[in-house]
CSV table of C-alpha atoms in Angstrom, one decimal:
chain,number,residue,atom,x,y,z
A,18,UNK,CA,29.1,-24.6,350.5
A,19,UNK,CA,28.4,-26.7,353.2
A,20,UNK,CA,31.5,-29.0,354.9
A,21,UNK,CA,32.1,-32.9,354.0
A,22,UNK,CA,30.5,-35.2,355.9
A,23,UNK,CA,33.2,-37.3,358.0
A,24,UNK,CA,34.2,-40.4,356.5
A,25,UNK,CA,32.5,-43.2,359.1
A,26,UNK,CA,34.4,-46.3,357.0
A,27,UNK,CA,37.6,-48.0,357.7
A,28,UNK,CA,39.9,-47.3,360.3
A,29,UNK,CA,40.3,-43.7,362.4
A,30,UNK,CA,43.3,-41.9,362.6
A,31,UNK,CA,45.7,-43.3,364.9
A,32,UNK,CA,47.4,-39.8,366.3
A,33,UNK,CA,44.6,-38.2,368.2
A,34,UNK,CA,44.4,-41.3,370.6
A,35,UNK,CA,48.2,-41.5,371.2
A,36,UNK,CA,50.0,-41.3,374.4
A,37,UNK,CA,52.0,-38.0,374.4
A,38,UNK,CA,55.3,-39.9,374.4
A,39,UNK,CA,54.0,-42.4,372.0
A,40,UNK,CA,53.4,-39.4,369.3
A,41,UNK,CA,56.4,-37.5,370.3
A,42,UNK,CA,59.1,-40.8,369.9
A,43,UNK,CA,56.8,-42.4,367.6
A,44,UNK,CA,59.3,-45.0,365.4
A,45,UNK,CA,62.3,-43.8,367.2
A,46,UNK,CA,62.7,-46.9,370.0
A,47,UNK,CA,65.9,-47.7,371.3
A,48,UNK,CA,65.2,-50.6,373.0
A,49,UNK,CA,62.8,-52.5,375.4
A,50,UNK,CA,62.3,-54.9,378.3
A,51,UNK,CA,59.8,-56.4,380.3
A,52,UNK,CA,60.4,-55.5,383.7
A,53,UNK,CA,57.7,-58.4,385.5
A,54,UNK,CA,55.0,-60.3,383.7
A,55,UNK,CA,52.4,-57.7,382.1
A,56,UNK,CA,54.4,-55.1,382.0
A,57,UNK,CA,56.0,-53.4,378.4
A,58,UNK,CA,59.1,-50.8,379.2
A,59,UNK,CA,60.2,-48.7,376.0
A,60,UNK,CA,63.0,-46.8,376.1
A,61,UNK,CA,63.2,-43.8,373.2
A,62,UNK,CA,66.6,-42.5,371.6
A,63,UNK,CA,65.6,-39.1,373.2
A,64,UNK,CA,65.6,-40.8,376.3
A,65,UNK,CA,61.8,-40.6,377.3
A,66,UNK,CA,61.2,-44.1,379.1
A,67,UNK,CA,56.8,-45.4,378.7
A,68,UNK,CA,55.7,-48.2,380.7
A,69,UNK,CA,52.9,-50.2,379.6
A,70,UNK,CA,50.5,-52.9,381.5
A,71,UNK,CA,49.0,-55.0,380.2
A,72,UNK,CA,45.3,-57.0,381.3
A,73,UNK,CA,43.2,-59.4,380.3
A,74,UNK,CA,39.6,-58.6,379.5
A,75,UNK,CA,36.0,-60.8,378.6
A,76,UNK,CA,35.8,-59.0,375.5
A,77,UNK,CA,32.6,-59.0,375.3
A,78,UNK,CA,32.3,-55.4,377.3
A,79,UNK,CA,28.9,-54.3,378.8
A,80,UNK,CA,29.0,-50.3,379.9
A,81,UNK,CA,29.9,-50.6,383.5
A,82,UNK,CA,33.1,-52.4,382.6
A,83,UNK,CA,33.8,-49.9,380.2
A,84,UNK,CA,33.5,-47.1,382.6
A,85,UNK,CA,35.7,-49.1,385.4
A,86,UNK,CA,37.9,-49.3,382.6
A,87,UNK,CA,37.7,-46.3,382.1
A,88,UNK,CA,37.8,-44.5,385.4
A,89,UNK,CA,41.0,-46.7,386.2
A,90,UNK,CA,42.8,-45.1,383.0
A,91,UNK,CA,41.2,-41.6,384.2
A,92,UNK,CA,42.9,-42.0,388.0
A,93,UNK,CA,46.2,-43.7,386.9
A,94,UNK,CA,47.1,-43.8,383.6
A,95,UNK,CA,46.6,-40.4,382.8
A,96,UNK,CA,43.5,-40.7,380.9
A,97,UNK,CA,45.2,-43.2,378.3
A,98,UNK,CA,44.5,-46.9,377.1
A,99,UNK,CA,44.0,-49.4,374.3
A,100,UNK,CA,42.8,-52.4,373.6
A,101,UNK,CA,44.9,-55.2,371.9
A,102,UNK,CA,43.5,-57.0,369.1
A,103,UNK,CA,43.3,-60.3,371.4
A,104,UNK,CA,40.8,-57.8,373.3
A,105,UNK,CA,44.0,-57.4,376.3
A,106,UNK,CA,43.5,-53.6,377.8
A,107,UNK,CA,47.1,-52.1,377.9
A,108,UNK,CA,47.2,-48.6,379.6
A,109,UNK,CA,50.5,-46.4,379.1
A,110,UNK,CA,52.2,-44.0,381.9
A,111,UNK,CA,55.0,-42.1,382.0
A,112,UNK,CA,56.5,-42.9,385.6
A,113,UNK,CA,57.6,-46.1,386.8
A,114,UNK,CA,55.5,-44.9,390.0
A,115,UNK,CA,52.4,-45.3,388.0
A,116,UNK,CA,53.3,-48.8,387.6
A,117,UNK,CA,52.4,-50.7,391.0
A,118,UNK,CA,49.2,-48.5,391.9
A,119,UNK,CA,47.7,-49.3,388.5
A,120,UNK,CA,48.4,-53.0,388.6
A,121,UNK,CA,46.8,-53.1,392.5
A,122,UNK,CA,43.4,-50.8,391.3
A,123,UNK,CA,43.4,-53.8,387.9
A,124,UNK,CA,43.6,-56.8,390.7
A,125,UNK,CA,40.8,-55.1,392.6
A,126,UNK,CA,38.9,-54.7,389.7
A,127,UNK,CA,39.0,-58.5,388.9
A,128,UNK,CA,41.7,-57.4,385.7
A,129,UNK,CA,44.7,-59.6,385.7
A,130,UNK,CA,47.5,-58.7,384.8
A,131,UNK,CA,49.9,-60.3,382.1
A,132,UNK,CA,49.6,-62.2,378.7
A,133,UNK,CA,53.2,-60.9,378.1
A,134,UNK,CA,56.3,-63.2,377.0
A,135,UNK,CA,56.4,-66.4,377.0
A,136,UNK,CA,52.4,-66.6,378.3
A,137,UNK,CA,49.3,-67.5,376.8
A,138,UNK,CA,47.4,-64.1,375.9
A,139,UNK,CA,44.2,-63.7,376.0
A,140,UNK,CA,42.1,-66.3,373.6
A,141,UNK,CA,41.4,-64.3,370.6
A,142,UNK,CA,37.4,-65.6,369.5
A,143,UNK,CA,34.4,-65.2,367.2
A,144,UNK,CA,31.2,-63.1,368.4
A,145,UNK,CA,29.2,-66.3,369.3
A,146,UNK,CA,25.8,-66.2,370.5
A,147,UNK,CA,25.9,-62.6,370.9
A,148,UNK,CA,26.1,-61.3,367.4
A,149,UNK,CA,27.1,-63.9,364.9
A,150,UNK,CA,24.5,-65.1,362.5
A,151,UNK,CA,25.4,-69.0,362.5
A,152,UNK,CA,27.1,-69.7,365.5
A,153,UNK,CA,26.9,-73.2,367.3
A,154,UNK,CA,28.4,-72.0,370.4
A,155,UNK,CA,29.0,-69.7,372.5
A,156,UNK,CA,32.9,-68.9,371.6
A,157,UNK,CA,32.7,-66.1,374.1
A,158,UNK,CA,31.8,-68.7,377.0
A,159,UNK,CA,34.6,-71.4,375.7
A,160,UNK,CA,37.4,-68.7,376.4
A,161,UNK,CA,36.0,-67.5,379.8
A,162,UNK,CA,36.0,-71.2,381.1
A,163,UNK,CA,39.4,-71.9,379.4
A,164,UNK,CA,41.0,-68.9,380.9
A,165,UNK,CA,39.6,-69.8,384.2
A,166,UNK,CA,41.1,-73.0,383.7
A,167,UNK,CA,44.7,-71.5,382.1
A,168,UNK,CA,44.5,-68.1,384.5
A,169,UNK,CA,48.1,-69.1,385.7
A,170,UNK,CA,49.7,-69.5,382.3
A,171,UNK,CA,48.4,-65.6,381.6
A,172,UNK,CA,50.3,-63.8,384.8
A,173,UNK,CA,53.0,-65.7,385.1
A,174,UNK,CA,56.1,-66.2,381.8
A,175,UNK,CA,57.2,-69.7,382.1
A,176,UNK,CA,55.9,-71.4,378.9
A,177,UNK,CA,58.9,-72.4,376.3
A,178,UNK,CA,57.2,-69.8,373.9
A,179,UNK,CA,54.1,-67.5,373.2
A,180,UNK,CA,50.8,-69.7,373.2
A,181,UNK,CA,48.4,-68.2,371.0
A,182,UNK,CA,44.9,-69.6,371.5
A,183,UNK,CA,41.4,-68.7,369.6
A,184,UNK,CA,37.8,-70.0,369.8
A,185,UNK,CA,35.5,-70.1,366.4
A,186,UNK,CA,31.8,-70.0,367.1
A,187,UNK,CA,31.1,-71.6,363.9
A,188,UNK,CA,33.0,-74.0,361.0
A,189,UNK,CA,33.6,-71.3,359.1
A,190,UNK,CA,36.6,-70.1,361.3
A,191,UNK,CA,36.8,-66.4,361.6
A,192,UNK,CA,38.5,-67.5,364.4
A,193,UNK,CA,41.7,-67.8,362.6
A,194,UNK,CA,44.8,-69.6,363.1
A,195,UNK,CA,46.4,-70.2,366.4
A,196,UNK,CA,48.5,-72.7,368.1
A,197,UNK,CA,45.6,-74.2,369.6
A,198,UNK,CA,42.2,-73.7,368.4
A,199,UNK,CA,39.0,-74.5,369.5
A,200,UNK,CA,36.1,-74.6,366.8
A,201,UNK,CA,32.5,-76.1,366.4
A,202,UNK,CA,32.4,-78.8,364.0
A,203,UNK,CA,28.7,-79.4,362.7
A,204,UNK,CA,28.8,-83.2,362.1
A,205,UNK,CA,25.8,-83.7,360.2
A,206,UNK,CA,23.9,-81.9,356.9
A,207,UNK,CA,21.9,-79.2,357.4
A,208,UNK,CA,17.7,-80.5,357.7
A,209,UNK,CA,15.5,-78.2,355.0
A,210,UNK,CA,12.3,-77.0,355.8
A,211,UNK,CA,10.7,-76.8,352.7
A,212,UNK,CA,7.4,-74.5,353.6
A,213,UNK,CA,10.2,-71.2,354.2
A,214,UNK,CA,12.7,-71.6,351.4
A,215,UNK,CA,10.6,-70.3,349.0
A,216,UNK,CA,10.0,-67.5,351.2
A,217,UNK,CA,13.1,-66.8,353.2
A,218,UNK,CA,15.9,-67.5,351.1
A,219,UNK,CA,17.5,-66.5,347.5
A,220,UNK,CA,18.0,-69.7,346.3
A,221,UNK,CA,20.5,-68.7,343.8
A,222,UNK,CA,22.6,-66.8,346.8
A,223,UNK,CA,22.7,-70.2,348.7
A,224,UNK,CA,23.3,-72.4,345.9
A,225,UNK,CA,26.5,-70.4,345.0
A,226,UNK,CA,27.6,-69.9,348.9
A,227,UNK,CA,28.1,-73.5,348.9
A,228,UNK,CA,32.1,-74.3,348.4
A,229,UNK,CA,31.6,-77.9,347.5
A,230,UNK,CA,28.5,-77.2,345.1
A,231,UNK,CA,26.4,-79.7,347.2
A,232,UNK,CA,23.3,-77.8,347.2
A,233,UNK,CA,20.8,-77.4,344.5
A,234,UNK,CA,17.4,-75.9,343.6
A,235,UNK,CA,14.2,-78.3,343.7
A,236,UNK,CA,10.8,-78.5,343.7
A,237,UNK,CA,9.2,-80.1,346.7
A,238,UNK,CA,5.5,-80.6,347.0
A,239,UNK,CA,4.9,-78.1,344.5
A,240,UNK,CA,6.9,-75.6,346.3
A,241,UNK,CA,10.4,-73.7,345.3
A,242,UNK,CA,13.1,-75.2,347.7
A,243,UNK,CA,16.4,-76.6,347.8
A,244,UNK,CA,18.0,-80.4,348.2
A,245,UNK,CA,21.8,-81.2,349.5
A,246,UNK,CA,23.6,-83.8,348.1
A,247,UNK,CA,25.1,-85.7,351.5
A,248,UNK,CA,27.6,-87.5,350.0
A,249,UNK,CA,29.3,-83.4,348.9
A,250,UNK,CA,28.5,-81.9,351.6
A,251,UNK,CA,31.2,-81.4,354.7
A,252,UNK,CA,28.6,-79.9,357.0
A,253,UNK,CA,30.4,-76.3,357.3
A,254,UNK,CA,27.2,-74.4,357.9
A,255,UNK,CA,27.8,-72.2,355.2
A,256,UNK,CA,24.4,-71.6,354.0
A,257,UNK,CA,22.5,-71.5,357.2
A,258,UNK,CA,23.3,-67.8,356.9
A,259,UNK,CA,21.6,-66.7,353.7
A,260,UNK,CA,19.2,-69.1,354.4
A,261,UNK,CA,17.6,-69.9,357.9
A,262,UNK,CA,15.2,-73.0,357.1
A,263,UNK,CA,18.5,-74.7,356.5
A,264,UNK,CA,19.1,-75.4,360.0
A,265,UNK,CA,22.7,-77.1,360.8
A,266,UNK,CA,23.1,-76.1,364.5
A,267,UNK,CA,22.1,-79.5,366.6
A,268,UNK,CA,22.5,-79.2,370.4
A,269,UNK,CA,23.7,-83.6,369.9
A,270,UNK,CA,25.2,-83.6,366.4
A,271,UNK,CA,27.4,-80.0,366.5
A,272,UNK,CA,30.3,-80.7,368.5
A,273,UNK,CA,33.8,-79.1,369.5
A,274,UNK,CA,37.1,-80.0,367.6
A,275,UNK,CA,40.6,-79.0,368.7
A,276,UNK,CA,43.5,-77.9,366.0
A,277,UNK,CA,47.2,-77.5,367.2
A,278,UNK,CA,50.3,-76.0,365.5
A,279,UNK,CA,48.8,-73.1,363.3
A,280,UNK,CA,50.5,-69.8,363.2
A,281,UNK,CA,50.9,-66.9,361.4
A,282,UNK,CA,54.0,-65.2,362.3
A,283,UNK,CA,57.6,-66.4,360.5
A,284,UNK,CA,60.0,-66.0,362.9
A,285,UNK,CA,62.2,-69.5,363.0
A,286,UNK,CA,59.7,-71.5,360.7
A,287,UNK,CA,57.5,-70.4,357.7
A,288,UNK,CA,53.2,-69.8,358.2
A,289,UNK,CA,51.7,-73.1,358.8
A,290,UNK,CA,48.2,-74.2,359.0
A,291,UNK,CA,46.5,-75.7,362.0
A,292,UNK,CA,45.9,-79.3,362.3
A,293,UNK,CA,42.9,-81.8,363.8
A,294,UNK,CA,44.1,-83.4,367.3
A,295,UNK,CA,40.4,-84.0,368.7
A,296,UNK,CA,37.0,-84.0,367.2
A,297,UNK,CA,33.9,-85.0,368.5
A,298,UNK,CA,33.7,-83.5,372.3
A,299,UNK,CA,30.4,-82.2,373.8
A,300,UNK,CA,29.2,-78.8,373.0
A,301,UNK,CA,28.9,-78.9,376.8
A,302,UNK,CA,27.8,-75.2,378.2
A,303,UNK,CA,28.1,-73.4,380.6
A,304,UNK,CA,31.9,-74.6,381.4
A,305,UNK,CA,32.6,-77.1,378.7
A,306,UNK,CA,35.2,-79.2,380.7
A,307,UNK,CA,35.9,-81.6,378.5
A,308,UNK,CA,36.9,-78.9,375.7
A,309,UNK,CA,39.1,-77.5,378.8
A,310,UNK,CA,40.6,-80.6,379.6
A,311,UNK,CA,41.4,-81.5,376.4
A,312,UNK,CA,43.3,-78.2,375.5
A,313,UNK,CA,45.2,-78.6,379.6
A,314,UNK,CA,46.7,-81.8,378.3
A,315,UNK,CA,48.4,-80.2,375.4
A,316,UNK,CA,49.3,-76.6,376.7
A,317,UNK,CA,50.9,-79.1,380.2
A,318,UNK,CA,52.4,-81.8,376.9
A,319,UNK,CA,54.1,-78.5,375.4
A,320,UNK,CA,55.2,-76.8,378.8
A,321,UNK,CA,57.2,-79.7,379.9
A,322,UNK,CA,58.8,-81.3,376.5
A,323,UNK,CA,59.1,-77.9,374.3
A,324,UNK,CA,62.5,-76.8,373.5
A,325,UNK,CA,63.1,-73.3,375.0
A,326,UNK,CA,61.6,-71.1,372.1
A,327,UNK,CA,60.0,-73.6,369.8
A,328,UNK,CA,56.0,-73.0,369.0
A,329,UNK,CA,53.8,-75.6,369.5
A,330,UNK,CA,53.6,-76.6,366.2
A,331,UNK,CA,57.5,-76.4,365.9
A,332,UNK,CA,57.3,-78.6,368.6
A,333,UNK,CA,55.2,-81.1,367.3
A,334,UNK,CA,57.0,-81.3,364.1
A,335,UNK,CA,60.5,-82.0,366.3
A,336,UNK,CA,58.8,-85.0,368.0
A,337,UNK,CA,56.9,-86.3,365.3
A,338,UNK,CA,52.6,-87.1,366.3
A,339,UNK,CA,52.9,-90.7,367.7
A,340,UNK,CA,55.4,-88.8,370.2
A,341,UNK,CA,52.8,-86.4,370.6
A,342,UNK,CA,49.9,-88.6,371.3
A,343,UNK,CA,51.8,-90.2,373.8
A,344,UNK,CA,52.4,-87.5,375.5
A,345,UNK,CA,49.0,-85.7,375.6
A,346,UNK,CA,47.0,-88.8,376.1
A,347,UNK,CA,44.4,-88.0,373.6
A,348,UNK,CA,43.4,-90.9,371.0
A,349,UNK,CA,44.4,-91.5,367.9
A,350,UNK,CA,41.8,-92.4,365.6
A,351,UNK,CA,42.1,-92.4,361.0
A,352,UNK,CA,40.3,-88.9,360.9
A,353,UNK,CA,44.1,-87.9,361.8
A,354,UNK,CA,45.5,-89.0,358.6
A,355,UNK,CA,45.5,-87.1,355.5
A,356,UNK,CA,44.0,-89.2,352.7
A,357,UNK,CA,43.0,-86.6,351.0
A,358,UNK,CA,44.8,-86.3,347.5
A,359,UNK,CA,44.0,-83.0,346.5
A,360,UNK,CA,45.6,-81.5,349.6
A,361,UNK,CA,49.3,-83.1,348.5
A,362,UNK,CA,50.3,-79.7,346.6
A,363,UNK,CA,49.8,-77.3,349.0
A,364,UNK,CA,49.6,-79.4,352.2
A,365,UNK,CA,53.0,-81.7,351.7
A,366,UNK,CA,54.7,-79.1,354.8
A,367,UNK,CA,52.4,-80.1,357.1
A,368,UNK,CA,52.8,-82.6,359.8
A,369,UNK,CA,49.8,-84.5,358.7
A,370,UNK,CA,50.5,-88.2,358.7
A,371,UNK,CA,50.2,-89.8,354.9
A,372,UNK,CA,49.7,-93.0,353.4
């Protein structure tokens, strides 16, 4: 009989890529600190001490950063590392010697160290151009031109709290929630070409993809195709993907919004989703600075006004969002308030403004 095939789905065993005093005191931490900014130090009840350093990375990894990755773990970490699921590289030792050669080979690489504390970590983001199937943007680009732009806020503690940031190639969001987050917003219906439908796309599949049941199957000259109805439709792009000829993506009419105060954690206050604070900016490659100037005002609002320990969105519920407004500069316009009746049930917690 021959042996079973390895199982290739879901998540591998966690053991075999454990640091030997990470297996050995695994659950049995006594207590920790953070010695300098990027740096974890664990202390076990059997006394074993592991120190743990944190960078930032691109995410997007081609081979040769990989293998400098690589070969830094190899010379001075004792062959261990991980990556964080905000795409951070962390690499474990067991000597607090280990600790200041490893940090100087990661600045000489171009890795900084931090994103620990009371930092911004790195921007957590969507695949983008690279291997998303309806992306408007490049979320890969937004975060390397933010964190340009925020590089200080990641090596050094000195924010009120933890300032989680993500980027969302597409409406859809798999970007998730964050205290700020930067995602495309299409602004107008998707335009049909009506000689591919018929043979491109499962009209059936696309028709029930839609959440707001704005699409439909028609006949146009003679052929099998689909229509929208404009007036349902909230331009999310959600059927661009089972269906090409429904092209949304516009380099004029898909442009970058910015949503503050989601989180996911409930430490001190409960979940809360993101709100709107900007719309409407330029889907401006290769550096977007509007998009970065935009989220500066907010993280430099927060970093001056916040309460020692409050979120962002903690924050913005303490000062109310004329107060907030005022403080970031940005404009206030009527797509800030919630008119939206259906939303009263689940929404009422929200700092959305109501009328």
């Amino acid at each position: 009989m021959s042996a079973r095939r390895a199982v290739e789905s879901g998540v591998p065993e966690l053991d075999p890529y454990l640091h030997p005093l990470l297996k050995k005191n695994y659950g049995a931490w006594k207590w920790h600190d953070r010695p300098r900014p990027g740096v974890l130090h664990h202390v076990a009840m059997s006394g074993d001490e592991v120190w743990t350093v944190r960078a930032g990375t691109q995410r997007q990894l081609d081979v040769h950063t990989v293998r400098a990755l690589c070969d830094i773990g190899d010379r001075y970490a004792d062959g261990y590392l991980r990556f964080t699921s905000r795409s951070n590289v962390e690499f474990m030792v067991a000597s607090e010697s280990q600790v200041a050669p490893l940090i100087e080979a990661l600045g000489k690489k171009g890795f900084p160290v931090g994103g620990t504390g009371n930092s911004i970590s790195m921007i957590s983001h969507t695949q983008g151009w690279l291997h998303c199937d309806i992306p408007a943007t490049d979320a890969s680009g937004v975060v390397k031109a933010l964190m340009d732009e925020l590089h200080e806020e990641f090596i050094h503690e000195r924010l009120p709290n933890k300032l989680r940031i993500s980027s969302s190639c597409c409406e859809i969001n798999c970007g998730g929630q964050a205290d700020i987050a930067v995602n495309i917003q299409h602004t107008k219906p998707p335009k049909i070409n009506h000689d591919l439908v018929g043979n491109v796309c499962e009209r059936p599949t696309v028709v029930a993809r839609c959440p707001v049941a704005a699409i439909r199957p028609a006949l146009v000259n003679g052929k099998p195709s689909l229509e929208i109805d404009e007036r349902k439709c909230m331009c999310c792009g959600a059927c661009y993907a089972p269906c090409p000829p429904m092209l949304i993506n516009d380099p004029e009419n898909s442009k970058i919004a910015i949503w503050v105060g989601g989180k996911h954690s409930n430490a001190r206050s409960k979940p809360s989703f993101h709100k709107l604070v900007v719309s409407n900016l330029p889907n401006n490659p290769p550096r977007w600075p509007e998009v970065s100037a935009a989220v500066k005002k907010i993280v430099h609002a927060y970093k001056d006004d916040a309460h020692d320990w409050e979120r962002l969105g903690e924050w913005i519920d303490r000062i109310g969002w004329a107060r907030f407004f005022e403080l970031t500069g940005l404009p206030f316009t009527k797509f800030h308030i919630d008119n939206w009746r259906g939303g009263r049930g689940s929404l009422n917690a929200s700092a959305h403004l109501r009328f």
